[in-house]
XYZ file of C-alpha atoms in Angstrom:
489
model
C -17.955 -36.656 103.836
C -16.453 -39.921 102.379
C -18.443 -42.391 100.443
C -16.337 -45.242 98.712
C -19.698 -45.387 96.100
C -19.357 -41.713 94.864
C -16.176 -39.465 94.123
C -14.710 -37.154 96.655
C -16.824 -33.779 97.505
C -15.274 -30.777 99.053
C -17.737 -29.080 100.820
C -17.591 -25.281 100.802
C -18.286 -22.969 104.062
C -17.359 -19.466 105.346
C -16.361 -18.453 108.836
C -19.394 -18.585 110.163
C -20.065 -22.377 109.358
C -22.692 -21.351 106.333
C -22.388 -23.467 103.024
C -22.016 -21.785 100.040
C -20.966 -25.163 97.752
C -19.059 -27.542 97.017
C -16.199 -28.404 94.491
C -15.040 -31.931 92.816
C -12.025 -32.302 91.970
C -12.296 -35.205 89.639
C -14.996 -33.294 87.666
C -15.071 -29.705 85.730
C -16.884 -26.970 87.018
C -20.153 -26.050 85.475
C -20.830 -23.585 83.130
C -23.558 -22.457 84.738
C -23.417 -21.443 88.516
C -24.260 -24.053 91.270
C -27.210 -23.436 93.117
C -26.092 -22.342 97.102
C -27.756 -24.231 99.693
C -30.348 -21.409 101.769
C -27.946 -19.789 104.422
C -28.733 -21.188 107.520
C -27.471 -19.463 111.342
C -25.375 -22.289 113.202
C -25.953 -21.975 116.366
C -22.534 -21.750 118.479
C -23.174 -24.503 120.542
C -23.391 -26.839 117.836
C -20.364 -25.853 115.814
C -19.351 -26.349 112.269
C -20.081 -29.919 112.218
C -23.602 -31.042 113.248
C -24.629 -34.049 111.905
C -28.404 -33.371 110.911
C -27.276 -29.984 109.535
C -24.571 -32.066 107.055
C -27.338 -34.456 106.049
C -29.635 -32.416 104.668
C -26.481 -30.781 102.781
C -25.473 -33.783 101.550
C -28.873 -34.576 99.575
C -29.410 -31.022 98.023
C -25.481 -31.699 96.659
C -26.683 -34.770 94.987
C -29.439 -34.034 93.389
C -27.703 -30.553 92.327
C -24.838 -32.992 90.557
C -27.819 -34.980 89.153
C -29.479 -31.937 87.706
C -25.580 -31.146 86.192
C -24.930 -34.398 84.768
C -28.204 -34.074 82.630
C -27.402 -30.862 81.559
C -23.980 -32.277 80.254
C -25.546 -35.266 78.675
C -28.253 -33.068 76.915
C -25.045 -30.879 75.721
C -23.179 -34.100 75.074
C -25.997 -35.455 72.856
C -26.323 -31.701 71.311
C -22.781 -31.956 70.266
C -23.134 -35.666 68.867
C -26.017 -34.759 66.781
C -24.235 -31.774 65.195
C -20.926 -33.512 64.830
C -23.289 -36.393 62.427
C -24.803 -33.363 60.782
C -21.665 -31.594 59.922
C -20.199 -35.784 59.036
C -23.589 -36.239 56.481
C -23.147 -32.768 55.146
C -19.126 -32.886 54.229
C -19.830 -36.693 52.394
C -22.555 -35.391 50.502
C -20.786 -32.202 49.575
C -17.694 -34.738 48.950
C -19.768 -37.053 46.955
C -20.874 -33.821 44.701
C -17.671 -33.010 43.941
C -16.801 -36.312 42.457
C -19.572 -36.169 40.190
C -18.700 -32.582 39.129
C -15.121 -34.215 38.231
C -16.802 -36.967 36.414
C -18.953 -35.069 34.208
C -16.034 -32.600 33.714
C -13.855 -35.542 32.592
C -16.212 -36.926 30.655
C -16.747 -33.722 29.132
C -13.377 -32.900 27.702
C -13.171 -36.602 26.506
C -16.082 -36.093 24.781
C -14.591 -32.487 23.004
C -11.004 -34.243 22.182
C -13.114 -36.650 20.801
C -14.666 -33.842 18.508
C -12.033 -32.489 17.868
C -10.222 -35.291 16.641
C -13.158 -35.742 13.977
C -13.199 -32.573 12.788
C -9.533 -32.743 12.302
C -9.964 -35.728 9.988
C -13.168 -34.532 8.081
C -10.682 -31.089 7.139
C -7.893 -33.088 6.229
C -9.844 -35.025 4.279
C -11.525 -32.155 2.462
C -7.745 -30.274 2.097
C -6.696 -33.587 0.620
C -9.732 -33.773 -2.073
C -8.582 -29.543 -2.670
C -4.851 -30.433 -2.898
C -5.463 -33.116 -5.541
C -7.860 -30.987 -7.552
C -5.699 -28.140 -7.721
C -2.410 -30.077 -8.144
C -3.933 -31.647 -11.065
C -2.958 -29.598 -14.047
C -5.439 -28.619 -16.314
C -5.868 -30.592 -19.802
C -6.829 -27.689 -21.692
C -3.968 -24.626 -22.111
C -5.359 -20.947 -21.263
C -6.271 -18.716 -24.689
C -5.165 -15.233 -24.145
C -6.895 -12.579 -26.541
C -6.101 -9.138 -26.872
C -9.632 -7.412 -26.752
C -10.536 -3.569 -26.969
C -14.276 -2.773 -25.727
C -15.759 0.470 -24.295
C -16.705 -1.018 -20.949
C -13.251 -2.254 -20.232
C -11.344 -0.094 -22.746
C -7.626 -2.295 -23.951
C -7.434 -5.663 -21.912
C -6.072 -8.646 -22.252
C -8.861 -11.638 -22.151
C -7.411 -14.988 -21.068
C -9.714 -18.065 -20.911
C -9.961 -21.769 -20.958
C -12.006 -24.095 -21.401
C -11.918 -27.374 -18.872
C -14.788 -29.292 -19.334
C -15.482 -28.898 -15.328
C -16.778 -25.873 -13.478
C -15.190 -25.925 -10.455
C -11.199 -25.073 -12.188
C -10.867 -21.187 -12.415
C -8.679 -18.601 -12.824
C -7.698 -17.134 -9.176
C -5.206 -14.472 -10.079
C -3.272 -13.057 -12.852
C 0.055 -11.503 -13.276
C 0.594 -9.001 -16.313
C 4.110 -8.374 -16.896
C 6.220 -6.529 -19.451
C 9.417 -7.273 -19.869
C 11.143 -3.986 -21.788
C 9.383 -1.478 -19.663
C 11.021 -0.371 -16.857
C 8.435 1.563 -14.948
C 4.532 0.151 -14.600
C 5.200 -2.992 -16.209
C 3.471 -4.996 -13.877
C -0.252 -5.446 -14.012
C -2.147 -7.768 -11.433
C -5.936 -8.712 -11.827
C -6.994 -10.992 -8.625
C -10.817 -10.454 -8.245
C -13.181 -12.004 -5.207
C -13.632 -15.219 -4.490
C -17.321 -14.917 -5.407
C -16.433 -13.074 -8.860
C -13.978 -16.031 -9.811
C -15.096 -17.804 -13.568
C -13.247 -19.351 -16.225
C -12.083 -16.293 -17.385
C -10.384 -13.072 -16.527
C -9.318 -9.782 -17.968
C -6.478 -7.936 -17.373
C -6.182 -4.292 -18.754
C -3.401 -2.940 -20.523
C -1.311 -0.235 -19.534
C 1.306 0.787 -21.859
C 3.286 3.748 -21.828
C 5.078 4.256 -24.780
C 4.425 2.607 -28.298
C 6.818 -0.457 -28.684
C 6.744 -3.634 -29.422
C 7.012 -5.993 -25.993
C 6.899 -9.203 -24.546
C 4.097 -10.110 -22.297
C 4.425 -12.928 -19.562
C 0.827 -14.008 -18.312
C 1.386 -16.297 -14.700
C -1.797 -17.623 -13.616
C -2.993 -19.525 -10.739
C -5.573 -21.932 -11.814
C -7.390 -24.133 -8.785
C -10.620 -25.413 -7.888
C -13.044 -23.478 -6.355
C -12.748 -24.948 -2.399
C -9.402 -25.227 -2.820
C -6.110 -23.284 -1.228
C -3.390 -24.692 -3.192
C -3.128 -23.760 -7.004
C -1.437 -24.726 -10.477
C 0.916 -21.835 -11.675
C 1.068 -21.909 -15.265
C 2.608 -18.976 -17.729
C 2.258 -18.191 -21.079
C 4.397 -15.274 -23.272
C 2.385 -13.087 -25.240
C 3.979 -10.808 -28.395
C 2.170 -7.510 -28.556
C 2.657 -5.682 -31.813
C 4.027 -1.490 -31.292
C 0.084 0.005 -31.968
C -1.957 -1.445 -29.112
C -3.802 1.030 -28.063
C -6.314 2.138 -31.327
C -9.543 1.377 -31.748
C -11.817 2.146 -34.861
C -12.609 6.158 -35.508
C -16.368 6.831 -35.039
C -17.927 8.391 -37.594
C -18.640 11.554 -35.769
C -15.322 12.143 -34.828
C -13.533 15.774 -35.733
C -10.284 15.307 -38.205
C -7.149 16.138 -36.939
C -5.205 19.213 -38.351
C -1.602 17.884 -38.516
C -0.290 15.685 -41.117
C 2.612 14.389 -42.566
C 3.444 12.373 -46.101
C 6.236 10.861 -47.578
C 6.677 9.615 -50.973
C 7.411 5.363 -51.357
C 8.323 2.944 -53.872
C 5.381 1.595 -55.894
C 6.841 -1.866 -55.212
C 6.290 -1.048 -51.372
C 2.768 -1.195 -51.602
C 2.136 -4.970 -50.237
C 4.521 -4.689 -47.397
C 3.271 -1.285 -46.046
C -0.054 -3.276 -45.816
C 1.705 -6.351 -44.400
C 2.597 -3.865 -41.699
C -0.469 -2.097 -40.951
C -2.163 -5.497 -40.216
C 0.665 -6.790 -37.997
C 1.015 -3.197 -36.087
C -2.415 -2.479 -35.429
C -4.671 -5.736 -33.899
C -7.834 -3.792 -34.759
C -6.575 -3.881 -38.474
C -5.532 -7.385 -39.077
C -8.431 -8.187 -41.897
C -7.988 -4.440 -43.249
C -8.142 -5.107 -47.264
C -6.489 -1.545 -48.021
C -4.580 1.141 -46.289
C -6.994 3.914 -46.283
C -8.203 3.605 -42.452
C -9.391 5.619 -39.746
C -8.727 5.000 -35.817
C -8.910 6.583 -32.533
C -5.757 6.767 -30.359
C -7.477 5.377 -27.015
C -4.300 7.019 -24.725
C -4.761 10.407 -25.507
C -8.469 10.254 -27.945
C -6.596 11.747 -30.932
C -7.993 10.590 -34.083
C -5.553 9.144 -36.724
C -6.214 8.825 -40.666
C -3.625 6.667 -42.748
C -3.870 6.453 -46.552
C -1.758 5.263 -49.341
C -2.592 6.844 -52.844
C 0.066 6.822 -55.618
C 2.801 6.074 -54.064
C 2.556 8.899 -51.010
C 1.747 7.817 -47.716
C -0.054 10.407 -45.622
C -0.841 10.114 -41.709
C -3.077 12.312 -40.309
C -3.018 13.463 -36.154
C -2.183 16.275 -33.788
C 0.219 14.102 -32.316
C 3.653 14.596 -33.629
C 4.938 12.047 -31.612
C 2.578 9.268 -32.379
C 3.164 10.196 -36.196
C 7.015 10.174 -35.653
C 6.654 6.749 -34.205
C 4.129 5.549 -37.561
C 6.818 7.007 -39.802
C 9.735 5.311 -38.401
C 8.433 2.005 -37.829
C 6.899 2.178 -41.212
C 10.365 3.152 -42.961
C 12.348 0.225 -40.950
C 9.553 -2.213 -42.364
C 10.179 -1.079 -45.822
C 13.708 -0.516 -45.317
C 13.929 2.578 -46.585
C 17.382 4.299 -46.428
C 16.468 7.969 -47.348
C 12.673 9.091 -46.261
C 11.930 12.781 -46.427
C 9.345 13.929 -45.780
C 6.722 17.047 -45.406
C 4.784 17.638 -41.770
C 2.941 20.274 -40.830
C 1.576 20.666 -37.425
C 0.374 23.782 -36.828
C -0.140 23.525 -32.692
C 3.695 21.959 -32.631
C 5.086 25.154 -35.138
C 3.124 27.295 -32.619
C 4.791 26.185 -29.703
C 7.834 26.286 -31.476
C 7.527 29.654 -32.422
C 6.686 30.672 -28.611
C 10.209 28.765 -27.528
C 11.767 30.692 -29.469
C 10.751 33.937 -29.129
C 11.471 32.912 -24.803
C 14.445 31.990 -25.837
C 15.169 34.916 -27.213
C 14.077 36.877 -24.628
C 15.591 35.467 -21.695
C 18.847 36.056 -24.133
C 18.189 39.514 -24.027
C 17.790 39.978 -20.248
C 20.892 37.532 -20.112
C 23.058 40.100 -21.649
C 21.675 42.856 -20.077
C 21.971 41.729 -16.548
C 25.358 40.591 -17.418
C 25.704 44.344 -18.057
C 24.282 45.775 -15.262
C 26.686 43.433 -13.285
C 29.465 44.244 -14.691
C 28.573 48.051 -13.552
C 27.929 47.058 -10.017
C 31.400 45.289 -10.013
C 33.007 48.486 -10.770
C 31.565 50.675 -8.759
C 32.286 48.086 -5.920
C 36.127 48.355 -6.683
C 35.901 51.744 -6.931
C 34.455 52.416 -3.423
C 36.675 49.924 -1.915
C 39.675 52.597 -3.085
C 37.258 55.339 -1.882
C 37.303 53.290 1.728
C 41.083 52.652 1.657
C 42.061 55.852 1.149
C 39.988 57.700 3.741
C 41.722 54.780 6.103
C 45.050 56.216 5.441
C 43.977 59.966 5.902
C 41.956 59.362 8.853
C 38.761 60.413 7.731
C 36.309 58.040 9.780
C 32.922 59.877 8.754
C 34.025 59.722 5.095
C 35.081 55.605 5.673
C 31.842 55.016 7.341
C 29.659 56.311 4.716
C 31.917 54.997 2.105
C 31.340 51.700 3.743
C 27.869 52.198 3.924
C 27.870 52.372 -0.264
C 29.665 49.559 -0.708
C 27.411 47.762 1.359
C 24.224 48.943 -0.766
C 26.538 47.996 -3.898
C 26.873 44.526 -2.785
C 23.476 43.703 -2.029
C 22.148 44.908 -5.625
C 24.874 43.131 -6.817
C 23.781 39.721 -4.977
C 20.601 40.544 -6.086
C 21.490 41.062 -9.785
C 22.961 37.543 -9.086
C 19.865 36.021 -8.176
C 17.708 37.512 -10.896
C 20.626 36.544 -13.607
C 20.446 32.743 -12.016
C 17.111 32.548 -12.187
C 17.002 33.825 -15.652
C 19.607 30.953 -16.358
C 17.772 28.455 -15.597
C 14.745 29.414 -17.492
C 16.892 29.652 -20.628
C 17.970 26.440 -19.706
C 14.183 24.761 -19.770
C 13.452 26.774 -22.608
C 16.926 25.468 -24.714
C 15.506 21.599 -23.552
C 12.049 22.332 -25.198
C 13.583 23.389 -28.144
C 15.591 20.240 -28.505
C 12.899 18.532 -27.683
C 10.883 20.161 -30.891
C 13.451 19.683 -32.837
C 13.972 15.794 -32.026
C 9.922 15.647 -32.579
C 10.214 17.268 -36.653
C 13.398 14.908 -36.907
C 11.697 11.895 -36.359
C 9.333 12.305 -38.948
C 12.245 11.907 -41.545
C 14.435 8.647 -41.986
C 17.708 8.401 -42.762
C 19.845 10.990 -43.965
C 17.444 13.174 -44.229
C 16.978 12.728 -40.227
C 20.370 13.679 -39.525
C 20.126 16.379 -42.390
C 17.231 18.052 -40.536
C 18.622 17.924 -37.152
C 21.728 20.026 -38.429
C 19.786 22.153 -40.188
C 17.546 23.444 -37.525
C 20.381 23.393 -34.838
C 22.355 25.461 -37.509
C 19.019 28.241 -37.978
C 19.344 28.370 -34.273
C 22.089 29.663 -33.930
C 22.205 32.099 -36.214
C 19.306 32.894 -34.826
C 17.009 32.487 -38.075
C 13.358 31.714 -37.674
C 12.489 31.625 -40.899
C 14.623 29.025 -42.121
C 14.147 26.871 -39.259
C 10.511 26.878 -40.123
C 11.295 25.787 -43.355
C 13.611 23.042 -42.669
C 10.540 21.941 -39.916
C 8.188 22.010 -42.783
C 10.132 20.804 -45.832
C 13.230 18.864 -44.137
C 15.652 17.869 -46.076
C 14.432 19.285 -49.325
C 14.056 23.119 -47.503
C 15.273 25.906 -49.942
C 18.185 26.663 -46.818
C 19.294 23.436 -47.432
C 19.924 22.800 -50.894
C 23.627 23.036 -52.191
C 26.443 24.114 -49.487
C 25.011 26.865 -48.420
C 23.170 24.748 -45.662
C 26.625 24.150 -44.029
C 27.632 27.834 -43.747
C 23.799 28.427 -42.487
C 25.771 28.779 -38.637
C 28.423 30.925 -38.081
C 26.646 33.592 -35.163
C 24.765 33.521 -31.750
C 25.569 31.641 -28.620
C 21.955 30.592 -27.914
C 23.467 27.199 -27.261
């Protein structure tokens, strides 16, 4: 049918003339499926085309395209409503994000801005520290050599400021002749820090040195400090403290005879050499050797200085400080020290001992090197005749020979270098007696005892330890013929 009002409609039949439809082709098809008209028979005399039969088609198609346009205005209107739904939710979720941004901008303004503040208020504060510590100090540090039995030897150095908040941060001990452990450091806690700090002393030999004291002197906030140094003189007997009364006396000694004239400058010197003695009104005193805990006596009667101690060395070092103070150019004296003539005596008698085995393992290979030559005849010999069981155990000998021989070796090598030890001990002895004399008599009593060594006299090297110079084996010449025998050195 044609109807210039409403769009083109293709009507749908089959064969038979039934209608199953109908299809527009200026609209889409449904989604759902169109409702078919009932199927009617056609009769055959009316045909495909009957007019009242078309009719009634024709008003069940409209009101099926009515039914389909609401369905596509419902959808329509579906769609609509979720498209402003989907509109309202991406603005608001839009609009949320733009806050977010805001408050995140806003915060990291906010922290550059604190930042920037606490920048200032610490540069500020290092500026306050910086001046107070690069502001040097009115007062000058006061070092003081203290002994205590807490701390033992230390150095004390202090000052005095007028103002709390300057301390000492760190110290630097340093002593300039030694060559090993002559740096001492003392840098306590920050919590510990005062106006004064101790530093302990560590001295290895007896000597006078040089101290240099670098400290670092700041306020208590601060980071930057004031170096300052200061030398110190330290006399050559640091290390004594006074002798308490229960304290056992030593058994060695040793006393030489001075000048009656030397009697104010041998105290001069025991006030400047000892710090514990510098208000000592006489020379009769008694201390304790705070290295080793030896005890030490020193007394001046009639013109005869004695020093008592076990330690030879210590009263070696006493004498010859004590003789280059009083410039003495002869200073004999008489020691005895009976641990040090013990040990002595044991040195020796090793000495002489591994002597002994010297020579007789120097025998012994002497005999192994000629049996050796003679089996290696033996061996040649039985070569030349042909004899091969004779040559092989000749061989077989020889072999034994050599390896007693190597092992002679060994024995004799090791016995060397015992002797060897034992010969350094000895000098070592001898340099310890030697230094207890000054002068020529030094020299004479080094001589002398080399000279009883070899020849290989104990006795009189005894002596000369006991008496030096003035020993009965050294007076006249016959203390230069004393060697002559012995190749113990």
């Amino acid at each position: 049918t044609y109807d210039p009002r409403e769009p083109e409609v293709l009507i749908v039949c089959t064969v038979k003339g039934d209608v199953r439809g109908y299809v527009s082709p200026h609209k889409p098809a449904p989604k759902q499926p169109l409702k078919t008209a009932a199927t009617t028979p056609v009769s055959p005399r009316r045909g495909m085309h009957d007019n009242s039969m078309l009719g009634t088609d024709n008003e069940e198609d409209d009101a099926a395209v009515t039914a389909e346009e609401k369905a596509r205005a419902a959808i329509a209107i579906q769609r609509e409503r979720e498209f402003e739904a989907r509109k309202l939710a991406a603005a608001k979720a839009a609009l949320e994000t733009e806050q977010c941004n805001t408050l995140e901008q806003r915060k990291r303004d906010l922290t550059r801005q604190l930042q920037i503040l606490t920048e200032q208020a610490r540069n500020k504060q290092s500026s306050k520290s910086a001046a107070a510590a690069t502001t040097e100090p009115v007062c000058e540090p006061e070092v003081i050599i203290q002994i205590d039995e807490e701390r033992g030897p230390h150095l004390r150095v202090s000052f005095d400021s007028g103002s709390d908040n300057i301390v000492i941060r760190n110290a630097t001990l340093i002593c300039e002749p030694l060559e090993q452990d002559s740096v001492t450091i003392a840098h306590p806690r920050a919590i510990n820090v005062t106006r004064a700090i101790h530093i302990p002393l560590q001295l290895p030999k007896y000597q006078p040195c040089d101290l240099r004291v670098q400290l670092m002197l700041g306020s208590t906030i601060s980071k930057q400090f004031w170096v300052c140094e200061r030398h110190v003189s330290l006399p050559r007997f640091v290390l004594f403290d006074q002798l308490p009364a229960d304290a056992q006396a030593p058994t060695g000694s040793v006393s030489f005879r001075v000048e009656p004239t030397h009697t104010g400058k041998a105290l001069n010197w025991l006030r400047n050499s000892f710090i514990c003695l510098k208000t000592t009104p006489h020379f009769n005193v008694k201390l304790l050797e705070l290295r080793t805990g030896s005890p030490l006596l020193l007394q001046l009667e009639n013109g005869v200085v004695s020093i008592f101690t076990n330690n030879v060395e210590l009263a070696g070092d006493i004498v010859q400080s004590l003789a280059a103070e009083l410039q003495l150019p002869d200073c004999n004296s008489e020691a005895y020290f009976p641990a040090e003539i013990e040990s002595l005596a044991e040195t020796l008698a090793k000495i002489e001992a591994f002597h002994a085995a010297r020579q007789r393992l120097l025998g012994e290979t002497c005999d192994y090197s000629s049996i050796i030559k003679a089996l290696v005849v033996r061996a040649e010999d039985s070569r030349l005749l042909g004899d091969i069981g004779q040559l092989r155990q000749t061989y077989m000998q020889l072999s034994a020979q050599n390896k007693d021989l190597l092992r002679a070796y060994t024995i004799r090598s090791a016995n060397h270098m015992e002797l060897q030890a034992h010969l350094k001990q000895l000098n070592l002895h001898i340099q310890s007696f030697a230094r207890l004399r000054g002068g020529k008599a030094k020299a004479t009593v080094v001589n002398g005892c080399r000279a009883a060594v070899k020849a290989n006299d104990i006795d009189a090297l005894l002596q000369i330890v006991r008496f030096g110079a003035s020993a009965p084996v050294l007076r006249g010449s016959a203390a230069g013929g004393a060697g002559g025998g012995g190749d113990m050195f």
